[in-house]
PDB file of C-alpha atoms in Angstrom:
ATOM      1  CA  UNK N   1       0.200   0.207  -0.110  1.00 38.00           C
ATOM      2  CA  UNK N   2       1.621   3.247  -0.817  1.00 41.00           C
ATOM      3  CA  UNK N   3       1.647   5.760   1.108  1.00 40.00           C
ATOM      4  CA  UNK N   4      -0.205   9.106   1.833  1.00 50.00           C
ATOM      5  CA  UNK N   5       0.218  12.264   0.369  1.00 49.00           C
ATOM      6  CA  UNK N   6      -1.404  15.612   1.299  1.00 47.00           C
ATOM      7  CA  UNK N   7      -3.605  15.221  -2.057  1.00 50.00           C
ATOM      8  CA  UNK N   8      -4.434  11.710  -1.024  1.00 55.00           C
ATOM      9  CA  UNK N   9      -6.622  13.963   2.554  1.00 54.00           C
ATOM     10  CA  UNK N  10      -8.034  16.656   0.774  1.00 55.00           C
ATOM     11  CA  UNK N  11      -9.185  15.450  -1.678  1.00 60.00           C
ATOM     12  CA  UNK N  12     -12.005  12.560  -0.549  1.00 65.00           C
ATOM     13  CA  UNK N  13     -12.280  14.993   2.690  1.00 74.00           C
ATOM     14  CA  UNK N  14     -12.977  17.696   1.001  1.00 73.00           C
ATOM     15  CA  UNK N  15     -15.876  16.448  -1.051  1.00 69.00           C
ATOM     16  CA  UNK N  16     -16.913  14.325   1.680  1.00 69.00           C
ATOM     17  CA  UNK N  17     -17.767  18.047   3.706  1.00 69.00           C
ATOM     18  CA  UNK N  18     -18.635  19.807   1.003  1.00 68.00           C
ATOM     19  CA  UNK N  19     -22.252  18.111   0.881  1.00 60.00           C
ATOM     20  CA  UNK N  20     -23.086  20.469   4.108  1.00 50.00           C
ATOM     21  CA  UNK N  21     -24.019  23.570   1.264  1.00 54.00           C
ATOM     22  CA  UNK N  22     -26.113  20.453  -0.621  1.00 62.00           C
ATOM     23  CA  UNK N  23     -27.703  19.078   2.405  1.00 60.00           C
ATOM     24  CA  UNK N  24     -31.532  20.362   3.551  1.00 61.00           C
ATOM     25  CA  UNK N  25     -30.326  21.639   7.195  1.00 62.00           C
ATOM     26  CA  UNK N  26     -27.687  23.482   7.423  1.00 66.00           C
ATOM     27  CA  UNK N  27     -25.600  21.470   9.868  1.00 70.00           C
ATOM     28  CA  UNK N  28     -23.282  24.077  11.935  1.00 74.00           C
ATOM     29  CA  UNK N  29     -24.563  27.272  11.009  1.00 80.00           C
ATOM     30  CA  UNK N  30     -22.930  30.277  12.653  1.00 86.00           C
ATOM     31  CA  UNK N  31     -24.679  30.973  13.854  1.00 88.00           C
ATOM     32  CA  UNK N  32     -24.231  28.514  16.859  1.00 91.00           C
ATOM     33  CA  UNK N  33     -20.654  29.103  19.563  1.00 92.00           C
ATOM     34  CA  UNK N  34     -16.710  28.488  17.118  1.00 94.00           C
ATOM     35  CA  UNK N  35     -16.126  24.004  19.711  1.00 94.00           C
ATOM     36  CA  UNK N  36     -20.173  23.484  18.555  1.00 94.00           C
ATOM     37  CA  UNK N  37     -19.629  23.602  14.736  1.00 93.00           C
ATOM     38  CA  UNK N  38     -16.263  22.307  15.002  1.00 94.00           C
ATOM     39  CA  UNK N  39     -17.468  19.127  16.759  1.00 95.00           C
ATOM     40  CA  UNK N  40     -21.067  18.720  15.073  1.00 94.00           C
ATOM     41  CA  UNK N  41     -19.008  19.221  12.115  1.00 92.00           C
ATOM     42  CA  UNK N  42     -17.020  16.448  12.555  1.00 95.00           C
ATOM     43  CA  UNK N  43     -19.866  14.703  12.975  1.00 96.00           C
ATOM     44  CA  UNK N  44     -21.043  15.146  10.235  1.00 93.00           C
ATOM     45  CA  UNK N  45     -18.112  13.859   8.390  1.00 93.00           C
ATOM     46  CA  UNK N  46     -17.931  10.745  10.086  1.00 96.00           C
ATOM     47  CA  UNK N  47     -22.479  10.585   9.437  1.00 94.00           C
ATOM     48  CA  UNK N  48     -22.266  11.847   5.109  1.00 93.00           C
ATOM     49  CA  UNK N  49     -19.171   9.652   5.210  1.00 95.00           C
ATOM     50  CA  UNK N  50     -21.001   5.859   6.931  1.00 96.00           C
ATOM     51  CA  UNK N  51     -23.787   7.544   3.548  1.00 95.00           C
ATOM     52  CA  UNK N  52     -21.891   7.808   0.370  1.00 94.00           C
ATOM     53  CA  UNK N  53     -20.652   3.843   1.481  1.00 96.00           C
ATOM     54  CA  UNK N  54     -24.270   2.642   2.148  1.00 96.00           C
ATOM     55  CA  UNK N  55     -25.302   4.688  -1.154  1.00 93.00           C
ATOM     56  CA  UNK N  56     -22.034   4.589  -3.423  1.00 93.00           C
ATOM     57  CA  UNK N  57     -21.213   7.623  -3.850  1.00 90.00           C
ATOM     58  CA  UNK N  58     -17.079   7.746  -2.883  1.00 90.00           C
ATOM     59  CA  UNK N  59     -14.979  10.020  -3.814  1.00 86.00           C
ATOM     60  CA  UNK N  60     -13.781   8.637  -7.081  1.00 86.00           C
ATOM     61  CA  UNK N  61     -10.031   7.247  -6.712  1.00 86.00           C
ATOM     62  CA  UNK N  62     -10.624   5.175  -3.875  1.00 91.00           C
ATOM     63  CA  UNK N  63      -8.918   6.978  -1.757  1.00 93.00           C
ATOM     64  CA  UNK N  64     -11.437   6.098   1.220  1.00 94.00           C
ATOM     65  CA  UNK N  65     -11.176   2.309   0.242  1.00 96.00           C
ATOM     66  CA  UNK N  66      -6.609   2.860   1.286  1.00 95.00           C
ATOM     67  CA  UNK N  67      -7.601   4.937   4.301  1.00 96.00           C
ATOM     68  CA  UNK N  68      -9.646   1.678   5.817  1.00 96.00           C
ATOM     69  CA  UNK N  69      -7.059  -0.725   4.702  1.00 96.00           C
ATOM     70  CA  UNK N  70      -9.718  -1.858   1.504  1.00 96.00           C
ATOM     71  CA  UNK N  71      -7.548  -3.320  -1.239  1.00 95.00           C
ATOM     72  CA  UNK N  72      -9.036  -1.702  -4.660  1.00 91.00           C
ATOM     73  CA  UNK N  73     -10.705  -5.132  -6.029  1.00 91.00           C
ATOM     74  CA  UNK N  74     -12.902  -4.587  -3.221  1.00 94.00           C
ATOM     75  CA  UNK N  75     -13.596  -1.380  -3.319  1.00 93.00           C
ATOM     76  CA  UNK N  76     -17.175  -1.184  -3.989  1.00 94.00           C
ATOM     77  CA  UNK N  77     -18.189  -3.575  -2.276  1.00 97.00           C
ATOM     78  CA  UNK N  78     -20.057  -0.757   0.493  1.00 97.00           C
ATOM     79  CA  UNK N  79     -20.264  -4.435   2.956  1.00 98.00           C
ATOM     80  CA  UNK N  80     -16.634  -4.894   2.887  1.00 97.00           C
ATOM     81  CA  UNK N  81     -15.996  -1.022   3.598  1.00 98.00           C
ATOM     82  CA  UNK N  82     -18.836  -0.919   6.228  1.00 98.00           C
ATOM     83  CA  UNK N  83     -17.146  -3.659   7.839  1.00 98.00           C
ATOM     84  CA  UNK N  84     -13.293  -2.070   7.473  1.00 98.00           C
ATOM     85  CA  UNK N  85     -15.081   1.939   8.723  1.00 98.00           C
ATOM     86  CA  UNK N  86     -16.414   0.218  11.290  1.00 98.00           C
ATOM     87  CA  UNK N  87     -13.752  -1.396  12.574  1.00 98.00           C
ATOM     88  CA  UNK N  88     -11.829   1.534  12.302  1.00 98.00           C
ATOM     89  CA  UNK N  89     -14.825   3.554  14.390  1.00 98.00           C
ATOM     90  CA  UNK N  90     -13.663   1.446  17.580  1.00 98.00           C
ATOM     91  CA  UNK N  91      -9.925   2.875  17.091  1.00 98.00           C
ATOM     92  CA  UNK N  92     -12.041   6.749  17.211  1.00 98.00           C
ATOM     93  CA  UNK N  93     -12.384   5.167  20.635  1.00 97.00           C
ATOM     94  CA  UNK N  94      -9.467   2.761  22.076  1.00 95.00           C
ATOM     95  CA  UNK N  95      -6.513   4.237  19.738  1.00 96.00           C
ATOM     96  CA  UNK N  96      -5.677   5.779  16.473  1.00 97.00           C
ATOM     97  CA  UNK N  97      -7.912   5.740  13.440  1.00 97.00           C
ATOM     98  CA  UNK N  98      -6.989   6.206   9.805  1.00 96.00           C
ATOM     99  CA  UNK N  99      -9.144   7.623   7.925  1.00 96.00           C
ATOM    100  CA  UNK N 100      -9.190  11.021   8.094  1.00 95.00           C
ATOM    101  CA  UNK N 101     -12.384  11.727   9.064  1.00 96.00           C
ATOM    102  CA  UNK N 102     -12.025   9.137  11.883  1.00 97.00           C
ATOM    103  CA  UNK N 103      -9.350  11.183  12.887  1.00 97.00           C
ATOM    104  CA  UNK N 104     -10.915  14.054  13.571  1.00 95.00           C
ATOM    105  CA  UNK N 105     -14.024  12.606  14.886  1.00 97.00           C
ATOM    106  CA  UNK N 106     -11.713  11.547  17.762  1.00 98.00           C
ATOM    107  CA  UNK N 107     -10.823  14.836  19.853  1.00 97.00           C
ATOM    108  CA  UNK N 108     -14.806  15.818  19.380  1.00 97.00           C
ATOM    109  CA  UNK N 109     -15.596  12.148  21.082  1.00 98.00           C
ATOM    110  CA  UNK N 110     -12.640  12.127  23.151  1.00 97.00           C
ATOM    111  CA  UNK N 111     -14.217  15.952  24.371  1.00 96.00           C
ATOM    112  CA  UNK N 112     -18.083  15.581  25.193  1.00 97.00           C
ATOM    113  CA  UNK N 113     -17.916  12.183  26.119  1.00 97.00           C
ATOM    114  CA  UNK N 114     -19.591  10.152  23.337  1.00 98.00           C
ATOM    115  CA  UNK N 115     -20.712   6.948  22.854  1.00 97.00           C
ATOM    116  CA  UNK N 116     -19.744   5.042  20.319  1.00 98.00           C
ATOM    117  CA  UNK N 117     -23.547   3.193  19.785  1.00 98.00           C
ATOM    118  CA  UNK N 118     -24.449   6.313  18.055  1.00 98.00           C
ATOM    119  CA  UNK N 119     -22.321   5.859  15.527  1.00 98.00           C
ATOM    120  CA  UNK N 120     -22.537   1.957  14.959  1.00 98.00           C
ATOM    121  CA  UNK N 121     -26.084   2.711  14.405  1.00 98.00           C
ATOM    122  CA  UNK N 122     -25.863   4.954  11.501  1.00 98.00           C
ATOM    123  CA  UNK N 123     -23.384   2.253  10.080  1.00 98.00           C
ATOM    124  CA  UNK N 124     -26.228  -0.072  10.718  1.00 98.00           C
ATOM    125  CA  UNK N 125     -29.234   1.762   9.264  1.00 98.00           C
ATOM    126  CA  UNK N 126     -26.530   1.203   5.793  1.00 98.00           C
ATOM    127  CA  UNK N 127     -25.490  -2.381   6.032  1.00 98.00           C
ATOM    128  CA  UNK N 128     -29.296  -2.558   6.195  1.00 97.00           C
ATOM    129  CA  UNK N 129     -29.619  -0.743   3.402  1.00 97.00           C
ATOM    130  CA  UNK N 130     -27.654  -3.074   1.582  1.00 96.00           C
ATOM    131  CA  UNK N 131     -29.829  -6.458   2.662  1.00 97.00           C
ATOM    132  CA  UNK N 132     -33.208  -5.036   2.905  1.00 97.00           C
ATOM    133  CA  UNK N 133     -34.845  -3.121   0.237  1.00 97.00           C
ATOM    134  CA  UNK N 134     -38.170  -3.033   0.779  1.00 98.00           C
ATOM    135  CA  UNK N 135     -40.258  -2.120   4.696  1.00 98.00           C
ATOM    136  CA  UNK N 136     -43.756  -4.650   5.164  1.00 98.00           C
ATOM    137  CA  UNK N 137     -44.834  -2.253   7.861  1.00 98.00           C
ATOM    138  CA  UNK N 138     -44.784   1.211   8.603  1.00 98.00           C
ATOM    139  CA  UNK N 139     -43.027  -0.302  12.695  1.00 98.00           C
ATOM    140  CA  UNK N 140     -40.125  -1.861  10.314  1.00 98.00           C
ATOM    141  CA  UNK N 141     -40.119   1.549   8.866  1.00 98.00           C
ATOM    142  CA  UNK N 142     -40.033   3.570  12.037  1.00 98.00           C
ATOM    143  CA  UNK N 143     -37.397   0.424  13.751  1.00 98.00           C
ATOM    144  CA  UNK N 144     -35.202   1.843  10.230  1.00 98.00           C
ATOM    145  CA  UNK N 145     -35.579   5.130  12.054  1.00 98.00           C
ATOM    146  CA  UNK N 146     -33.998   4.441  15.063  1.00 98.00           C
ATOM    147  CA  UNK N 147     -31.304   3.169  13.158  1.00 98.00           C
ATOM    148  CA  UNK N 148     -30.381   5.848  10.226  1.00 97.00           C
ATOM    149  CA  UNK N 149     -31.902   8.807  12.124  1.00 97.00           C
ATOM    150  CA  UNK N 150     -32.051   9.253  15.670  1.00 98.00           C
ATOM    151  CA  UNK N 151     -29.036   9.350  16.328  1.00 98.00           C
ATOM    152  CA  UNK N 152     -28.344  11.790  14.970  1.00 96.00           C
ATOM    153  CA  UNK N 153     -30.284  14.557  16.881  1.00 96.00           C
ATOM    154  CA  UNK N 154     -29.516  12.226  20.010  1.00 98.00           C
ATOM    155  CA  UNK N 155     -25.541  13.288  18.847  1.00 97.00           C
ATOM    156  CA  UNK N 156     -26.359  16.720  18.573  1.00 96.00           C
ATOM    157  CA  UNK N 157     -27.614  16.457  22.340  1.00 97.00           C
ATOM    158  CA  UNK N 158     -24.391  15.317  23.673  1.00 97.00           C
ATOM    159  CA  UNK N 159     -22.539  17.397  22.061  1.00 97.00           C
ATOM    160  CA  UNK N 160     -24.370  20.831  23.134  1.00 96.00           C
ATOM    161  CA  UNK N 161     -24.550  19.234  26.743  1.00 97.00           C
ATOM    162  CA  UNK N 162     -28.189  19.071  27.196  1.00 97.00           C
ATOM    163  CA  UNK N 163     -29.720  15.181  27.030  1.00 98.00           C
ATOM    164  CA  UNK N 164     -31.383  14.444  29.047  1.00 98.00           C
ATOM    165  CA  UNK N 165     -34.454  11.108  28.464  1.00 98.00           C
ATOM    166  CA  UNK N 166     -37.275  13.234  27.751  1.00 98.00           C
ATOM    167  CA  UNK N 167     -35.646  15.940  25.314  1.00 98.00           C
ATOM    168  CA  UNK N 168     -33.878  12.287  23.931  1.00 98.00           C
ATOM    169  CA  UNK N 169     -37.626  10.701  23.126  1.00 98.00           C
ATOM    170  CA  UNK N 170     -38.425  13.832  21.434  1.00 98.00           C
ATOM    171  CA  UNK N 171     -35.383  14.385  19.583  1.00 98.00           C
ATOM    172  CA  UNK N 172     -36.267  10.668  18.347  1.00 98.00           C
ATOM    173  CA  UNK N 173     -40.160  11.667  17.342  1.00 98.00           C
ATOM    174  CA  UNK N 174     -38.300  14.587  15.544  1.00 98.00           C
ATOM    175  CA  UNK N 175     -35.788  12.863  13.562  1.00 97.00           C
ATOM    176  CA  UNK N 176     -38.012  10.351  13.414  1.00 98.00           C
ATOM    177  CA  UNK N 177     -39.943  12.531  11.195  1.00 98.00           C
ATOM    178  CA  UNK N 178     -37.838  14.501   8.962  1.00 97.00           C
ATOM    179  CA  UNK N 179     -36.543  10.938   7.604  1.00 97.00           C
ATOM    180  CA  UNK N 180     -39.883  10.307   6.554  1.00 98.00           C
ATOM    181  CA  UNK N 181     -40.436  13.781   5.694  1.00 98.00           C
ATOM    182  CA  UNK N 182     -36.884  12.715   3.272  1.00 96.00           C
ATOM    183  CA  UNK N 183     -38.830   9.086   2.360  1.00 98.00           C
ATOM    184  CA  UNK N 184     -40.678  11.072   1.048  1.00 98.00           C
ATOM    185  CA  UNK N 185     -38.943  13.285  -1.132  1.00 97.00           C
ATOM    186  CA  UNK N 186     -36.658  11.079  -2.798  1.00 97.00           C
ATOM    187  CA  UNK N 187     -39.247   8.092  -3.997  1.00 98.00           C
ATOM    188  CA  UNK N 188     -37.721   8.137  -6.891  1.00 97.00           C
ATOM    189  CA  UNK N 189     -34.278   8.396  -6.696  1.00 96.00           C
ATOM    190  CA  UNK N 190     -34.880   6.136  -4.393  1.00 96.00           C
ATOM    191  CA  UNK N 191     -37.198   4.025  -6.563  1.00 97.00           C
ATOM    192  CA  UNK N 192     -33.675   4.178  -8.603  1.00 95.00           C
ATOM    193  CA  UNK N 193     -31.757   3.077  -5.786  1.00 94.00           C
ATOM    194  CA  UNK N 194     -34.441  -0.194  -5.574  1.00 96.00           C
ATOM    195  CA  UNK N 195     -35.428   0.451  -2.991  1.00 97.00           C
ATOM    196  CA  UNK N 196     -38.643   1.515  -1.221  1.00 98.00           C
ATOM    197  CA  UNK N 197     -39.526   2.936   2.108  1.00 98.00           C
ATOM    198  CA  UNK N 198     -43.162   3.659   1.700  1.00 98.00           C
ATOM    199  CA  UNK N 199     -44.140   0.930   3.638  1.00 98.00           C
ATOM    200  CA  UNK N 200     -45.294  -2.686   1.490  1.00 98.00           C
ATOM    201  CA  UNK N 201     -48.734  -2.599   4.032  1.00 98.00           C
ATOM    202  CA  UNK N 202     -50.558   0.631   3.192  1.00 98.00           C
ATOM    203  CA  UNK N 203     -49.121   0.348  -0.543  1.00 98.00           C
ATOM    204  CA  UNK N 204     -52.041  -2.471   0.032  1.00 98.00           C
ATOM    205  CA  UNK N 205     -53.996   0.005   1.999  1.00 98.00           C
ATOM    206  CA  UNK N 206     -53.935   2.628  -0.478  1.00 98.00           C
ATOM    207  CA  UNK N 207     -54.345   0.366  -3.929  1.00 98.00           C
ATOM    208  CA  UNK N 208     -50.908   1.652  -5.469  1.00 98.00           C
ATOM    209  CA  UNK N 209     -48.307  -1.502  -7.067  1.00 97.00           C
ATOM    210  CA  UNK N 210     -44.084  -0.228  -7.422  1.00 96.00           C
ATOM    211  CA  UNK N 211     -44.753   0.411 -10.586  1.00 97.00           C
ATOM    212  CA  UNK N 212     -46.735   3.170 -10.027  1.00 98.00           C
ATOM    213  CA  UNK N 213     -43.639   4.139  -7.995  1.00 98.00           C
ATOM    214  CA  UNK N 214     -41.734   4.924 -11.342  1.00 97.00           C
ATOM    215  CA  UNK N 215     -43.712   7.154 -13.446  1.00 98.00           C
ATOM    216  CA  UNK N 216     -43.620  10.531 -14.543  1.00 97.00           C
ATOM    217  CA  UNK N 217     -46.306  11.263 -12.229  1.00 98.00           C
ATOM    218  CA  UNK N 218     -47.951  10.816  -9.295  1.00 98.00           C
ATOM    219  CA  UNK N 219     -51.610   9.135  -9.680  1.00 98.00           C
ATOM    220  CA  UNK N 220     -54.558   9.564  -7.129  1.00 98.00           C
ATOM    221  CA  UNK N 221     -53.882   6.947  -5.111  1.00 98.00           C
ATOM    222  CA  UNK N 222     -49.758   7.574  -4.815  1.00 98.00           C
ATOM    223  CA  UNK N 223     -50.577  10.834  -3.624  1.00 98.00           C
ATOM    224  CA  UNK N 224     -53.456   9.626  -0.830  1.00 98.00           C
ATOM    225  CA  UNK N 225     -50.290   7.190  -0.075  1.00 98.00           C
ATOM    226  CA  UNK N 226     -48.231  10.007   0.322  1.00 98.00           C
ATOM    227  CA  UNK N 227     -50.668  12.357   1.906  1.00 98.00           C
ATOM    228  CA  UNK N 228     -51.435   9.497   4.374  1.00 98.00           C
ATOM    229  CA  UNK N 229     -46.517   8.711   4.994  1.00 98.00           C
ATOM    230  CA  UNK N 230     -46.646  13.127   5.094  1.00 98.00           C
ATOM    231  CA  UNK N 231     -49.533  13.452   7.558  1.00 98.00           C
ATOM    232  CA  UNK N 232     -47.907  10.869   9.629  1.00 98.00           C
ATOM    233  CA  UNK N 233     -44.635  12.584   9.364  1.00 98.00           C
ATOM    234  CA  UNK N 234     -46.635  15.817  10.612  1.00 98.00           C
ATOM    235  CA  UNK N 235     -48.112  14.352  13.547  1.00 98.00           C
ATOM    236  CA  UNK N 236     -44.471  12.732  14.995  1.00 98.00           C
ATOM    237  CA  UNK N 237     -43.293  16.798  14.017  1.00 98.00           C
ATOM    238  CA  UNK N 238     -46.094  18.306  16.288  1.00 97.00           C
ATOM    239  CA  UNK N 239     -45.199  15.579  18.881  1.00 98.00           C
ATOM    240  CA  UNK N 240     -41.932  15.986  19.272  1.00 98.00           C
ATOM    241  CA  UNK N 241     -41.731  19.878  19.013  1.00 97.00           C
ATOM    242  CA  UNK N 242     -41.483  21.001  22.565  1.00 97.00           C
ATOM    243  CA  UNK N 243     -37.659  20.015  22.461  1.00 98.00           C
ATOM    244  CA  UNK N 244     -37.504  23.469  21.023  1.00 97.00           C
ATOM    245  CA  UNK N 245     -39.403  24.916  23.896  1.00 97.00           C
ATOM    246  CA  UNK N 246     -37.471  22.709  26.809  1.00 97.00           C
ATOM    247  CA  UNK N 247     -33.822  24.932  25.306  1.00 97.00           C
ATOM    248  CA  UNK N 248     -32.641  28.049  25.143  1.00 95.00           C
ATOM    249  CA  UNK N 249     -30.173  30.503  23.162  1.00 94.00           C
ATOM    250  CA  UNK N 250     -28.763  29.324  19.837  1.00 94.00           C
ATOM    251  CA  UNK N 251     -29.721  25.931  21.036  1.00 95.00           C
ATOM    252  CA  UNK N 252     -33.403  27.201  20.230  1.00 96.00           C
ATOM    253  CA  UNK N 253     -32.849  28.657  16.744  1.00 94.00           C
ATOM    254  CA  UNK N 254     -30.616  25.470  15.629  1.00 94.00           C
ATOM    255  CA  UNK N 255     -33.621  22.899  16.702  1.00 96.00           C
ATOM    256  CA  UNK N 256     -36.075  24.928  15.584  1.00 95.00           C
ATOM    257  CA  UNK N 257     -34.464  24.545  12.211  1.00 93.00           C
ATOM    258  CA  UNK N 258     -34.722  21.301  12.254  1.00 95.00           C
ATOM    259  CA  UNK N 259     -38.334  21.257  13.718  1.00 96.00           C
ATOM    260  CA  UNK N 260     -39.881  24.429  11.196  1.00 96.00           C
ATOM    261  CA  UNK N 261     -37.826  22.879   8.248  1.00 94.00           C
ATOM    262  CA  UNK N 262     -39.361  19.543   8.258  1.00 96.00           C
ATOM    263  CA  UNK N 263     -42.846  21.512   8.537  1.00 97.00           C
ATOM    264  CA  UNK N 264     -41.825  23.831   5.763  1.00 96.00           C
ATOM    265  CA  UNK N 265     -40.297  20.336   3.730  1.00 96.00           C
ATOM    266  CA  UNK N 266     -43.797  18.752   5.294  1.00 98.00           C
ATOM    267  CA  UNK N 267     -45.678  22.231   3.219  1.00 97.00           C
ATOM    268  CA  UNK N 268     -44.131  21.603  -0.115  1.00 97.00           C
ATOM    269  CA  UNK N 269     -44.999  18.293  -0.356  1.00 98.00           C
ATOM    270  CA  UNK N 270     -48.873  19.527   0.285  1.00 98.00           C
ATOM    271  CA  UNK N 271     -48.329  22.525  -2.023  1.00 98.00           C
ATOM    272  CA  UNK N 272     -47.365  19.889  -5.151  1.00 98.00           C
ATOM    273  CA  UNK N 273     -50.314  18.177  -4.193  1.00 98.00           C
ATOM    274  CA  UNK N 274     -48.320  15.278  -3.507  1.00 98.00           C
ATOM    275  CA  UNK N 275     -46.844  14.734  -6.154  1.00 98.00           C
ATOM    276  CA  UNK N 276     -43.724  13.526  -4.986  1.00 98.00           C
ATOM    277  CA  UNK N 277     -42.688  11.219  -8.114  1.00 98.00           C
ATOM    278  CA  UNK N 278     -40.921  14.527 -11.011  1.00 97.00           C
ATOM    279  CA  UNK N 279     -38.826  15.525  -8.119  1.00 95.00           C
ATOM    280  CA  UNK N 280     -37.687  16.403  -4.440  1.00 96.00           C
ATOM    281  CA  UNK N 281     -40.412  18.874  -3.733  1.00 96.00           C
ATOM    282  CA  UNK N 282     -38.154  21.773  -1.585  1.00 93.00           C
ATOM    283  CA  UNK N 283     -40.005  24.690   0.466  1.00 94.00           C
ATOM    284  CA  UNK N 284     -39.673  28.070  -0.379  1.00 93.00           C
ATOM    285  CA  UNK N 285     -36.681  30.327   1.871  1.00 92.00           C
ATOM    286  CA  UNK N 286     -40.305  31.965   2.758  1.00 95.00           C
ATOM    287  CA  UNK N 287     -41.957  29.207   4.011  1.00 95.00           C
ATOM    288  CA  UNK N 288     -38.979  27.496   5.495  1.00 93.00           C
ATOM    289  CA  UNK N 289     -38.214  31.444   7.927  1.00 93.00           C
ATOM    290  CA  UNK N 290     -41.813  31.127   8.506  1.00 96.00           C
ATOM    291  CA  UNK N 291     -41.723  27.904   9.883  1.00 96.00           C
ATOM    292  CA  UNK N 292     -38.799  28.830  12.172  1.00 94.00           C
ATOM    293  CA  UNK N 293     -40.601  31.450  13.485  1.00 95.00           C
ATOM    294  CA  UNK N 294     -43.519  29.537  13.968  1.00 95.00           C
ATOM    295  CA  UNK N 295     -41.964  27.101  16.265  1.00 95.00           C
ATOM    296  CA  UNK N 296     -39.962  29.074  17.907  1.00 93.00           C
ATOM    297  CA  UNK N 297     -42.609  31.375  18.928  1.00 90.00           C
ATOM    298  CA  UNK N 298     -44.695  28.064  20.405  1.00 85.00           C
ATOM    299  CA  UNK N 299     -47.242  28.350  17.597  1.00 69.00           C
ATOM    300  CA  UNK N 300     -46.151  24.585  16.010  1.00 55.00           C
TER     301      UNK N 300
END
């Protein structure tokens, strides 16, 4: 294995961290304390990279595989890459990780006394994506969100020193809702990856076949199904909204952004009459600001 050069490190790290600008919500907005922003970006680097491994969206050139000690002929084996990434993650807690994004995560883990569980949950979710492409029930989907989404909120609370059992419960509701909303926005994109996150029991309930999801625009049955799932997500967002009122200062603004952003995204889905198949409906900036403001005022 050849030695690392500065370019080897810079390319995959920048390719991963630069994606923060494309996310639905600001990852580490300017109004937060610098220490929080640094730690949130370190966690984002981990979460973005594990998703990119799971989706096959790594930077070209194979640098991530080299950092993880995966041979070039297995660099496209997502399960092998996830296994190697998990092994390197464990070194964050009791050794010296090899991947530069995990090296950057280690000071955050130590400073905030973070535990392995939320990180392992995100890896498990991406491993599950390689093995499970359909979900039979809503409860099955919620169990997936417990791995794929809820750890993120728990890490935010841990980094900001505000975790309590009740806040974790409320955060889980918000994070699960945001994951469901993202699935609704990305029905067509997920189908291209041969993944369907709409519960099979609900497809049957609304008389929707998988072929209906591949259409250029949604028929009445698909729209009714999406409306049903959007209402579920909105209910979860409303359930988790008291999280915002339980904190103060700049953290309150950050959490209001998450909740308000989720509600604005549901409104965007509603505004296109639940036809999500042509592409992800995105909220306008004005609507986003309105929802964030309402959440801050406790009107949600």
